[in-house]
Short mmCIF file of C-alpha atoms in Angstrom, two decimals:
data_model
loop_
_atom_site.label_atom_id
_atom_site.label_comp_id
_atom_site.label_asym_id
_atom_site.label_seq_id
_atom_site.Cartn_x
_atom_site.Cartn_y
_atom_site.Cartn_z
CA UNK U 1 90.77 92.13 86.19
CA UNK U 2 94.06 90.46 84.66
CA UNK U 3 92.68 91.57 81.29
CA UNK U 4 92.35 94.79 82.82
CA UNK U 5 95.70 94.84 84.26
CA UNK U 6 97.60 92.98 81.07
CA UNK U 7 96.00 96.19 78.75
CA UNK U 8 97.76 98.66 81.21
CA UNK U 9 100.89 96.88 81.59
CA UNK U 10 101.44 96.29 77.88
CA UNK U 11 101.51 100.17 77.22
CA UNK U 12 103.34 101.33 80.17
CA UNK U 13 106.39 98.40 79.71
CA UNK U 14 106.32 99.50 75.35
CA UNK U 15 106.77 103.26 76.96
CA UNK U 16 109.10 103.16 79.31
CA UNK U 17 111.56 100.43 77.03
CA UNK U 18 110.97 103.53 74.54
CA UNK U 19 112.00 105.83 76.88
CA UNK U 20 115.23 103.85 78.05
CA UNK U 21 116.28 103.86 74.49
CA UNK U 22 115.28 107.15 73.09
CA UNK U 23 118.82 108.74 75.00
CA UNK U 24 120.83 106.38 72.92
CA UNK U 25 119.01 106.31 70.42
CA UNK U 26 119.57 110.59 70.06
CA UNK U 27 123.21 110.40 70.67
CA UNK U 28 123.82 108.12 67.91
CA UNK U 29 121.60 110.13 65.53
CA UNK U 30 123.76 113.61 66.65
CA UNK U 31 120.34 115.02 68.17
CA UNK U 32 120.21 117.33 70.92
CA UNK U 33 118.48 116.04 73.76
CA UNK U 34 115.94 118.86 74.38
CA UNK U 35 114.80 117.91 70.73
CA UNK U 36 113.95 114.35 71.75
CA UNK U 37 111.94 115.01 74.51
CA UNK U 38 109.59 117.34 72.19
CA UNK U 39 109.24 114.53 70.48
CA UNK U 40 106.88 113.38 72.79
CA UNK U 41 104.97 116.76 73.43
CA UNK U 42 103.21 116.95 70.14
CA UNK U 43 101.73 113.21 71.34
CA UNK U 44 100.76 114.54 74.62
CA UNK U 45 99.11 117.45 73.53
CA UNK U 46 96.89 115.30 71.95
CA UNK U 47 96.45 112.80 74.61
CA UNK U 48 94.95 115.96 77.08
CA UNK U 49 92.65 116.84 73.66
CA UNK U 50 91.54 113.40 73.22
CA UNK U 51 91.42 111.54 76.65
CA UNK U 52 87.83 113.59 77.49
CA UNK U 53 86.34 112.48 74.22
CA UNK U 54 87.22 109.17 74.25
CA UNK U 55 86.04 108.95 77.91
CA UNK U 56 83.25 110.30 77.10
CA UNK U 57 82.54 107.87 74.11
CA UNK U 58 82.91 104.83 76.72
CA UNK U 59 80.06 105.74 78.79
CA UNK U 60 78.32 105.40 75.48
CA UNK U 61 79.83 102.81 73.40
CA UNK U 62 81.24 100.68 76.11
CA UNK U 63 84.50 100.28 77.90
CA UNK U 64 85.91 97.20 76.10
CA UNK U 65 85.66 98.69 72.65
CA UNK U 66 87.43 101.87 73.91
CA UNK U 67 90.79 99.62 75.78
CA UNK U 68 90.88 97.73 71.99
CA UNK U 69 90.80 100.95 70.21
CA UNK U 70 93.70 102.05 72.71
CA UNK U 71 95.72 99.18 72.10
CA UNK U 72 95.17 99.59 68.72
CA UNK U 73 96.71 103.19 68.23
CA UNK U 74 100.04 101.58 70.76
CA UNK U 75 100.58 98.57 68.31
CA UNK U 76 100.07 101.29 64.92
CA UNK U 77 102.17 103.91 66.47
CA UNK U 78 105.13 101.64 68.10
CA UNK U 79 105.58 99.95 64.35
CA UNK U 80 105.85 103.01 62.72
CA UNK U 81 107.99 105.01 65.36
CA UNK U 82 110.32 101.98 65.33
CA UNK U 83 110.45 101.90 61.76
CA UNK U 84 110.98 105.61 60.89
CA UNK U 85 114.27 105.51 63.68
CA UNK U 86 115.34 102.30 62.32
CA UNK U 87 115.70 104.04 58.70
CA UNK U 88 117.47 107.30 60.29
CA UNK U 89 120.04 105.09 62.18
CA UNK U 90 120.87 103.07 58.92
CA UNK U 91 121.76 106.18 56.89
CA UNK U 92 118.12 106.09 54.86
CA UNK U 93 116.53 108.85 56.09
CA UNK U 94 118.56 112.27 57.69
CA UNK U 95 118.01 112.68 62.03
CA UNK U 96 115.91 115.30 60.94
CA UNK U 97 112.82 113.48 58.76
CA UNK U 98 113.08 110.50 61.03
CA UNK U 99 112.52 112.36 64.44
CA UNK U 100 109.96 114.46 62.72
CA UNK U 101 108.23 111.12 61.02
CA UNK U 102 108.38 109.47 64.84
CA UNK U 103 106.78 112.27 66.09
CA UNK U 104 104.27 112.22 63.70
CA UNK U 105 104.02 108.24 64.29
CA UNK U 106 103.83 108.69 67.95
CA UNK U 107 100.72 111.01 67.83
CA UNK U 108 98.72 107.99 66.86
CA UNK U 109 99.59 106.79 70.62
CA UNK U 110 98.21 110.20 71.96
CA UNK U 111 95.20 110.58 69.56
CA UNK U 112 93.91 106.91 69.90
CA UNK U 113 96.25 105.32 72.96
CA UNK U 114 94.13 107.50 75.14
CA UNK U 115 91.08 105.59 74.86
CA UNK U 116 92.77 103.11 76.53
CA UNK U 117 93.62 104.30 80.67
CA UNK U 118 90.43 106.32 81.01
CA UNK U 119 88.12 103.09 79.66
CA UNK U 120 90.15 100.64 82.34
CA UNK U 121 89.77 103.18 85.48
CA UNK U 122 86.14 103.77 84.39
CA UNK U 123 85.00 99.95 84.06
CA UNK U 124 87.07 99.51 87.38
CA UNK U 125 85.45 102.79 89.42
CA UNK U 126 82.45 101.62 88.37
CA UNK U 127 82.81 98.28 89.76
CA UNK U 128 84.03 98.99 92.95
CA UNK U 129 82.64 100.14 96.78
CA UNK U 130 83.56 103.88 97.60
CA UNK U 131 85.74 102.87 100.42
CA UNK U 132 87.58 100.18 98.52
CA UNK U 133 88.27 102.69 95.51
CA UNK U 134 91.84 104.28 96.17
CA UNK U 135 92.92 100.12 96.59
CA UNK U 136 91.34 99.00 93.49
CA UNK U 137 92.39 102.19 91.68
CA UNK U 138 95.86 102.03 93.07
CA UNK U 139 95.70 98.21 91.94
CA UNK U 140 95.47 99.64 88.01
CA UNK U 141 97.50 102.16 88.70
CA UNK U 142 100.63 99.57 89.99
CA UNK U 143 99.81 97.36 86.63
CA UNK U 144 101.63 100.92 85.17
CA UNK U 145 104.04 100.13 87.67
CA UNK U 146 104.87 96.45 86.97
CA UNK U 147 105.28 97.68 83.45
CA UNK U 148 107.47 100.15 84.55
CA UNK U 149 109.89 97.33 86.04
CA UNK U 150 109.65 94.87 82.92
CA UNK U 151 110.05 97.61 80.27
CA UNK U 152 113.29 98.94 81.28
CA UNK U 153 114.78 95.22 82.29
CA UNK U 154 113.87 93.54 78.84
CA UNK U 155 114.87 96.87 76.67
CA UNK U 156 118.66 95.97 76.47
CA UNK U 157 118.04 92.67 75.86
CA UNK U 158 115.38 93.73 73.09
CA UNK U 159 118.24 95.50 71.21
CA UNK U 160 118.56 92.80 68.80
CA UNK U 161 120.67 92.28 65.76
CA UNK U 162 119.34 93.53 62.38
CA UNK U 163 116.91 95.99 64.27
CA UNK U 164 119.27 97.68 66.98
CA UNK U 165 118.26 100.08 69.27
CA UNK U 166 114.78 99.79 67.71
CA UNK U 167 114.23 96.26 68.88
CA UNK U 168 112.02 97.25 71.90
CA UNK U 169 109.67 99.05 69.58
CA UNK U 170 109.30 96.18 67.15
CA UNK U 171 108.44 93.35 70.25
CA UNK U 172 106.29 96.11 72.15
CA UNK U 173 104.58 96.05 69.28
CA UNK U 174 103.59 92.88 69.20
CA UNK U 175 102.62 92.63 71.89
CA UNK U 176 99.94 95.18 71.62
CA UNK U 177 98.59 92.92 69.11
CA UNK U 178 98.65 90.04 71.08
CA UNK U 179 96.68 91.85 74.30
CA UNK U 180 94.37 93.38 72.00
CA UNK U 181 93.32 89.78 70.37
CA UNK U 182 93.11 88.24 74.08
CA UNK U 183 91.13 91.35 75.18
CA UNK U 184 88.48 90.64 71.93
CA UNK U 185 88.20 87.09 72.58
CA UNK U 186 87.99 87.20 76.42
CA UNK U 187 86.62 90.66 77.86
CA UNK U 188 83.02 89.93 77.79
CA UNK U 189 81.05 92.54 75.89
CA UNK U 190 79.93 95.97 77.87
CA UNK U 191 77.60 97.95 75.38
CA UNK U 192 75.87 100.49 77.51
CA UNK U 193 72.68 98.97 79.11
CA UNK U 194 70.12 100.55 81.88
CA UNK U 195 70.71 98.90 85.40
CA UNK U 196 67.93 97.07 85.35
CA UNK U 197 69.11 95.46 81.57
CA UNK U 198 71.63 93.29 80.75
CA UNK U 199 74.88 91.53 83.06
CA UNK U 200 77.37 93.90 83.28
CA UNK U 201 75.96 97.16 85.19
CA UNK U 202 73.16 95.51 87.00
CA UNK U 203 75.38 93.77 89.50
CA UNK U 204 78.58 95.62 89.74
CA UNK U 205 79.37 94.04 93.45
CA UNK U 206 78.16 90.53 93.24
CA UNK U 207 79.61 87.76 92.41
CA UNK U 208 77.07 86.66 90.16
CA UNK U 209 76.56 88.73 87.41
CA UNK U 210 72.83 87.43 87.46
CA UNK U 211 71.93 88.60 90.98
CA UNK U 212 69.29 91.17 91.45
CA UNK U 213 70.08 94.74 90.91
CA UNK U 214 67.83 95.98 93.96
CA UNK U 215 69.56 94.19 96.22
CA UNK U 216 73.53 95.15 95.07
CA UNK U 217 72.64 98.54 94.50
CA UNK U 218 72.27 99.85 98.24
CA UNK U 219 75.56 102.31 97.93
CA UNK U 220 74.81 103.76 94.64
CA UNK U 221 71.14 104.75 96.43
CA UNK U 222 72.96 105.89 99.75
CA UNK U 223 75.10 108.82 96.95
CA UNK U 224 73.28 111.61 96.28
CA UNK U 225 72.09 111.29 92.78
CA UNK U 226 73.94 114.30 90.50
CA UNK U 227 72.91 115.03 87.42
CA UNK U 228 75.51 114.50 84.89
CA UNK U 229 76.55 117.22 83.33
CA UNK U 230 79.87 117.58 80.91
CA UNK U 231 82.77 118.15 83.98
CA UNK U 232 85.23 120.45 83.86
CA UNK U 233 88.83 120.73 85.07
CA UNK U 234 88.12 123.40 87.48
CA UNK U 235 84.63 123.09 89.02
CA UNK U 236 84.40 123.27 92.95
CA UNK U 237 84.76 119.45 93.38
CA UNK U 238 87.59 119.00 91.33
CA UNK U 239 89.57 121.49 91.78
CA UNK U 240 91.61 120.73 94.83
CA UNK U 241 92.13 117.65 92.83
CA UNK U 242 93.25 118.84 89.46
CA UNK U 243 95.57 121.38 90.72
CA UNK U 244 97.66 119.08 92.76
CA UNK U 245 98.12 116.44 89.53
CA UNK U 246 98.57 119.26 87.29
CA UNK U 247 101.80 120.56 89.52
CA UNK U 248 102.32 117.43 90.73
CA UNK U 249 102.45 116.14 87.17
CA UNK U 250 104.59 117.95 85.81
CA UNK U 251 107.15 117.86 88.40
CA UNK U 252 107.35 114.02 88.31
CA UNK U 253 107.77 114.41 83.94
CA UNK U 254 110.57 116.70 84.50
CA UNK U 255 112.34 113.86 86.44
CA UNK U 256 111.54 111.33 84.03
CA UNK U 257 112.74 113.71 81.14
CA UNK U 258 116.00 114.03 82.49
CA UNK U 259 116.62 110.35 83.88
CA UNK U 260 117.82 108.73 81.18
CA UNK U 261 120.53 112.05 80.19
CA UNK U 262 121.72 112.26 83.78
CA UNK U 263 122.61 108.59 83.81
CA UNK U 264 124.59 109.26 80.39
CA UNK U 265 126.48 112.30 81.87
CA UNK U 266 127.14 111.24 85.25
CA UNK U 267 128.53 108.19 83.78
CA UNK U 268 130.65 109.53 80.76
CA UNK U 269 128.59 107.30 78.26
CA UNK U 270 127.94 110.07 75.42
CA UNK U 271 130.65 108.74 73.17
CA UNK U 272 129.17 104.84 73.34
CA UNK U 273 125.24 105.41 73.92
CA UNK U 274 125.08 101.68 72.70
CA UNK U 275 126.06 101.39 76.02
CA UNK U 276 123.90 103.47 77.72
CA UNK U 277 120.55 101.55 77.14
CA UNK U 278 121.35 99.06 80.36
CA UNK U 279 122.28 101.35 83.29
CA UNK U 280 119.27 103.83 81.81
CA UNK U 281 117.07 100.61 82.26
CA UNK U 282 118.31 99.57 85.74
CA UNK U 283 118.01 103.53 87.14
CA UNK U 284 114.37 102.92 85.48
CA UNK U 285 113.78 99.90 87.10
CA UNK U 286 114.75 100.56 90.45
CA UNK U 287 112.47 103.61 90.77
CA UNK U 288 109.45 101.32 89.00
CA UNK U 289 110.20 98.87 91.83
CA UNK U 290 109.78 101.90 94.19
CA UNK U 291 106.80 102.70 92.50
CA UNK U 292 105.20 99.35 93.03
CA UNK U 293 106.46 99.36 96.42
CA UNK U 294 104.28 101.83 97.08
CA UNK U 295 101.46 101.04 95.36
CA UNK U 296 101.26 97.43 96.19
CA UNK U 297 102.84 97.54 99.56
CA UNK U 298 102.16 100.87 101.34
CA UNK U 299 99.14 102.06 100.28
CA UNK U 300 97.15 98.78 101.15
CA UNK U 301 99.37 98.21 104.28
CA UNK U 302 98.56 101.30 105.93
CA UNK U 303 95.11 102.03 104.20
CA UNK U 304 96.37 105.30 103.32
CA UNK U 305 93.16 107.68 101.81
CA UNK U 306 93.47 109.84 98.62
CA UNK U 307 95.16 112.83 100.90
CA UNK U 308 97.28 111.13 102.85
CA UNK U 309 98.90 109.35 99.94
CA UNK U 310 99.13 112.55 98.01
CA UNK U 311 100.59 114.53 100.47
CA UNK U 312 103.12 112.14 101.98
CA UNK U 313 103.82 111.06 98.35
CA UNK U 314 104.71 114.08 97.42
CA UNK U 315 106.85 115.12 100.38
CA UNK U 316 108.90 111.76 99.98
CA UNK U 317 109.29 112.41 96.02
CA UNK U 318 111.36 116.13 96.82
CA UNK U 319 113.74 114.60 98.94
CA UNK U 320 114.52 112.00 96.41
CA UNK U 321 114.84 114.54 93.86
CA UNK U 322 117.10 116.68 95.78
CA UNK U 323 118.80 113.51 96.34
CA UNK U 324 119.10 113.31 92.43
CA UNK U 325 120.64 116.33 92.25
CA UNK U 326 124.13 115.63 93.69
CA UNK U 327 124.15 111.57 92.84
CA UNK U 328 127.52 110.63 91.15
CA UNK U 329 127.34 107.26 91.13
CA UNK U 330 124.99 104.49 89.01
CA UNK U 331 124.23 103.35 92.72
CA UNK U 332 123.58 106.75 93.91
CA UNK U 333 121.36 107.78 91.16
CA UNK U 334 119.28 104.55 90.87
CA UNK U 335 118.80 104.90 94.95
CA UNK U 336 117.77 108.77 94.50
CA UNK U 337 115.34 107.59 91.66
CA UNK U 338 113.99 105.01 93.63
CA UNK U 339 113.29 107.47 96.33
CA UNK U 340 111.92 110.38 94.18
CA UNK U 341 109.61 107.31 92.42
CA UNK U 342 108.52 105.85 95.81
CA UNK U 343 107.38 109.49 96.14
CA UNK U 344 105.10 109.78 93.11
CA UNK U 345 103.85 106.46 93.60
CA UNK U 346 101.93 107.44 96.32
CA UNK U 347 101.50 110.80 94.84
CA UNK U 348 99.73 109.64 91.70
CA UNK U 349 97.21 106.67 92.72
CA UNK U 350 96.29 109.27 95.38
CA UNK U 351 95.33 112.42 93.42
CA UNK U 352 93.75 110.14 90.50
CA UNK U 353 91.12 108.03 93.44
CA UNK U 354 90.69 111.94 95.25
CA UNK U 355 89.37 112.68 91.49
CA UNK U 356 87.04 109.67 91.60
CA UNK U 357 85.68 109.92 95.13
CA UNK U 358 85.01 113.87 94.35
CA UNK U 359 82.46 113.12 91.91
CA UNK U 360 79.43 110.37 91.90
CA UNK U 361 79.64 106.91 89.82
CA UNK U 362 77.07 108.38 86.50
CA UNK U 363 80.09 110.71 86.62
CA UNK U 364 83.34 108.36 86.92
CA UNK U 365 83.98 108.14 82.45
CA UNK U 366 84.13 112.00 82.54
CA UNK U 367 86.27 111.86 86.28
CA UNK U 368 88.80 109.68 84.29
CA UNK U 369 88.97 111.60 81.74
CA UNK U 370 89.80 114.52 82.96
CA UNK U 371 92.48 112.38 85.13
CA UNK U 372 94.21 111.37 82.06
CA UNK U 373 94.10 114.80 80.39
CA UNK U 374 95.80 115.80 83.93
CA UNK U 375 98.78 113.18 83.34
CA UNK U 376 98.91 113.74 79.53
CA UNK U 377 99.10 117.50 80.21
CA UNK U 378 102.43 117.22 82.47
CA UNK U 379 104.03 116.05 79.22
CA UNK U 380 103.31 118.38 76.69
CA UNK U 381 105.91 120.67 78.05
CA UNK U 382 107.77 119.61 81.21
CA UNK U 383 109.93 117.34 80.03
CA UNK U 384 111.39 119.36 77.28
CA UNK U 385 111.53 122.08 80.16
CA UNK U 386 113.05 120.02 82.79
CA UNK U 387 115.86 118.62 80.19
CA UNK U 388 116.69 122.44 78.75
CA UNK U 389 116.94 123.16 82.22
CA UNK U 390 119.44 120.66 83.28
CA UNK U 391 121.24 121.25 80.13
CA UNK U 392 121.65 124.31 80.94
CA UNK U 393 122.28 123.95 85.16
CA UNK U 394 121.63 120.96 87.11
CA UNK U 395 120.46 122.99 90.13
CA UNK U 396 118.26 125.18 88.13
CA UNK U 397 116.35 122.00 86.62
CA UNK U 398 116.87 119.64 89.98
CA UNK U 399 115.56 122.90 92.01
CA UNK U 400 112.33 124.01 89.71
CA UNK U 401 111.41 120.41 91.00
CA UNK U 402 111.89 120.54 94.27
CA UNK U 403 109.62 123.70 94.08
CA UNK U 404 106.74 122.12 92.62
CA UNK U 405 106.82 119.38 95.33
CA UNK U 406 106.96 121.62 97.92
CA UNK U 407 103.97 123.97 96.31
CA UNK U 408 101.56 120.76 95.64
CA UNK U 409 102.21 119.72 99.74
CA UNK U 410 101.31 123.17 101.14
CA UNK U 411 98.69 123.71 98.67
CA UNK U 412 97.31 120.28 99.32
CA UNK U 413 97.42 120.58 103.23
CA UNK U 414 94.88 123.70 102.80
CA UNK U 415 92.84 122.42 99.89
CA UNK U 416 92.48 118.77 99.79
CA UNK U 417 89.66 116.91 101.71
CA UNK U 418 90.07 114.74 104.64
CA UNK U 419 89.92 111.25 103.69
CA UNK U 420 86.86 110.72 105.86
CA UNK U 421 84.69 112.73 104.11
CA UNK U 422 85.80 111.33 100.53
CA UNK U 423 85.30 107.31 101.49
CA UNK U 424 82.33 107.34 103.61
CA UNK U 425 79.17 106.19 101.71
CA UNK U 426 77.25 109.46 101.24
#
């Protein structure tokens, strides 16, 4: 599991240390913001395209040799974007090419990174007791979370001399290369085998990975067998579930979009966006802290089921974002964040183990697919949306939010199933 966790929390700390920097990074290149954050939709198109087929690839070819290809397109594509930016900041290449060639750069992340999240929730789902699922997916989904906290507090202190505001791209780096050779040498092998062959699938409950697969295999006989068939978004059982991240999703990109411009607004840092990269990382941090608050903390504490944390989540994340709207202060803003984040981390683990729990275990590659096409789908658009928004009115961007929040919480009181139903063994 700390492999597990350590692939996860490499990517999510390189992405969010990106995203702390990318502000500064377009003020000092004279870009407008609106164009930065479509930087990232080209990337996310492809992670919805991708995410499916790479899902689908480790039910076949194994989930360890999926999370290395992952890491592999993060280490390739956080050289090269860090590279291209570093050349357009030192006068080599116009703000044009080099945000065009980081975009191009990043798309490696979305075409290959998203073998990565859908391998890690697979080999976990598969792994764990229906009952126990939401914990051990909302266990993952926190490693995001830690990430969240360490990426934003080591960014400023990544901008180093010789490489600038590009530092944090160079180290995440890396360290992608570093987690992927730990993850070859110490993930033990999981080529797809029959239950009744090999050490990995034939005992996913004992301790023992040499126990006998008749005796640890009582829940999977108790679910009604299903046979697999290629899922799609919007079949019966997943439906509920898909519609609520979608929304959901997207709301909670068009906050992140705007985060790290707010912060340079509200606090009159456009002329010096040098030294905007450390209250951008401490608004980030607080609401990653929220975030594993949430998922470490509340979730287990109060054994809250995929509804419950979805709907609550969700309810919590508005008023933090209306919060947002009208905070002045670095205090005021980081607190609002917080809230908002608190919000979608109970939002997000929540929707993602309804997904799991609405479909059976042959099932749970395709089932995390399609959850990480949901998430990379938010941010094909949204952000670029939220930002042109706000750009344009804060209350017009800070209010489209506040909407989606409050459609995803009435549509998910009608739609979604009781948690009873989804966690008992069936």
């Amino acid at each position: 599991m700390a492999l597990l966790f350590m692939v996860m929390l490499t990517t999510a700390a390189g992405n969010t240390a990106m995203q702390s920097v990318m502000p500064s990074i377009g003020t000092a290149l004279g870009i407008a913001d609106v164009w930065i954050s479509l930087a990232y939709s080209w990337s996310a198109l492809l992670w919805v395209v991708c995410a499916p087929f790479w899902a689908g690839r480790s039910d076949r070819r194994g989930r360890k040799a999926m999370m290395a290809l992952g890491l592999t397109g993060f280490a390739i594509s956080f050289s090269l974007c860090g590279l291209m930016l570093w050349l357009g900041l030192s006068g080599y290449l116009t703000a044009f090419w080099a945000l065009i060639l980081c975009a191009a750069a990043r798309s490696l992340y979305g075409g290959f990174g998203s073998a990565a999240p859908p391998a890690v929730q697979a080999y976990v789902a598969s792994r764990t007791p229906r009952a126990e699922r939401t914990q051990a997916l909302s266990l993952i989904a926190s490693s995001f979370g830690l990430g969240t906290v360490i990426g934003p507090a080591l960014a400023p202190l990544m901008v180093l001399p010789g490489v600038g505001l590009t530092g944090p791209f160079v180290i995440f780096a890396l360290m992608g290369v570093a987690t992927l050779i730990a993850l070859r040498l110490r993930l033990p092998n999981d080529e797809p085998q029959f239950a009744a062959k090999g050490g990995m699938y034939e005992t996913p409950y004992s301790g023992s990975p040499t126990a006998d697969p008749v005796e640890t295999s009582e829940e999977d006989e108790d679910e009604p067998y299903v046979e697999p068939h290629k899922l799609r978004w919007f079949e019966a059982r997943l439906r509920p579930w898909v519609i609520t991240g979608l929304i959901g999703g997207h709301a909670q990109a068009m906050v992140l979009g705007i985060a790290g411009f707010l912060v340079l607004d509200r606090l009159g840092l456009r002329a010096t966006p040098d030294e905007g990269t450390g209250p951008i990382g401490l608004v980030l941090m607080a609401g990653a802290i929220a975030t594993l608050l949430a998922q470490w903390g509340l979730i287990p504490r109060f054994n809250l089921g995929p509804r419950a944390a979805t709907l609550s989540g969700i309810a919590i994340a508005a008023f933090g974002v209306a919060m947002l709207a009208v905070a002045g202060t670095i205090h005021t803003i980081a607190l609002a964040f917080a809230i908002a984040s608190l919000g979608f981390g109970l939002f997000r683990p929540g929707s993602t183990s309804g997904t799991s729990l609405a479909v059976t275990r042959a099932e749970q590659g395709q089932a995390s697919g399609i959850t990480a096409s949901v998430a990379g789908a938010s941010y094909i658009y949204a952000p670029a949306l939220g930002v042109w928004l706000y750009g344009h009115s804060d209350w017009l961007g800070f209010g489209l939010i506040v909407a989606l929040c409050l459609i995803v919480f009435a549509y998910g009181f009608f739609a979604l199933q009781q948690d009873s139903d989804l966690t008992r063994n069936r």
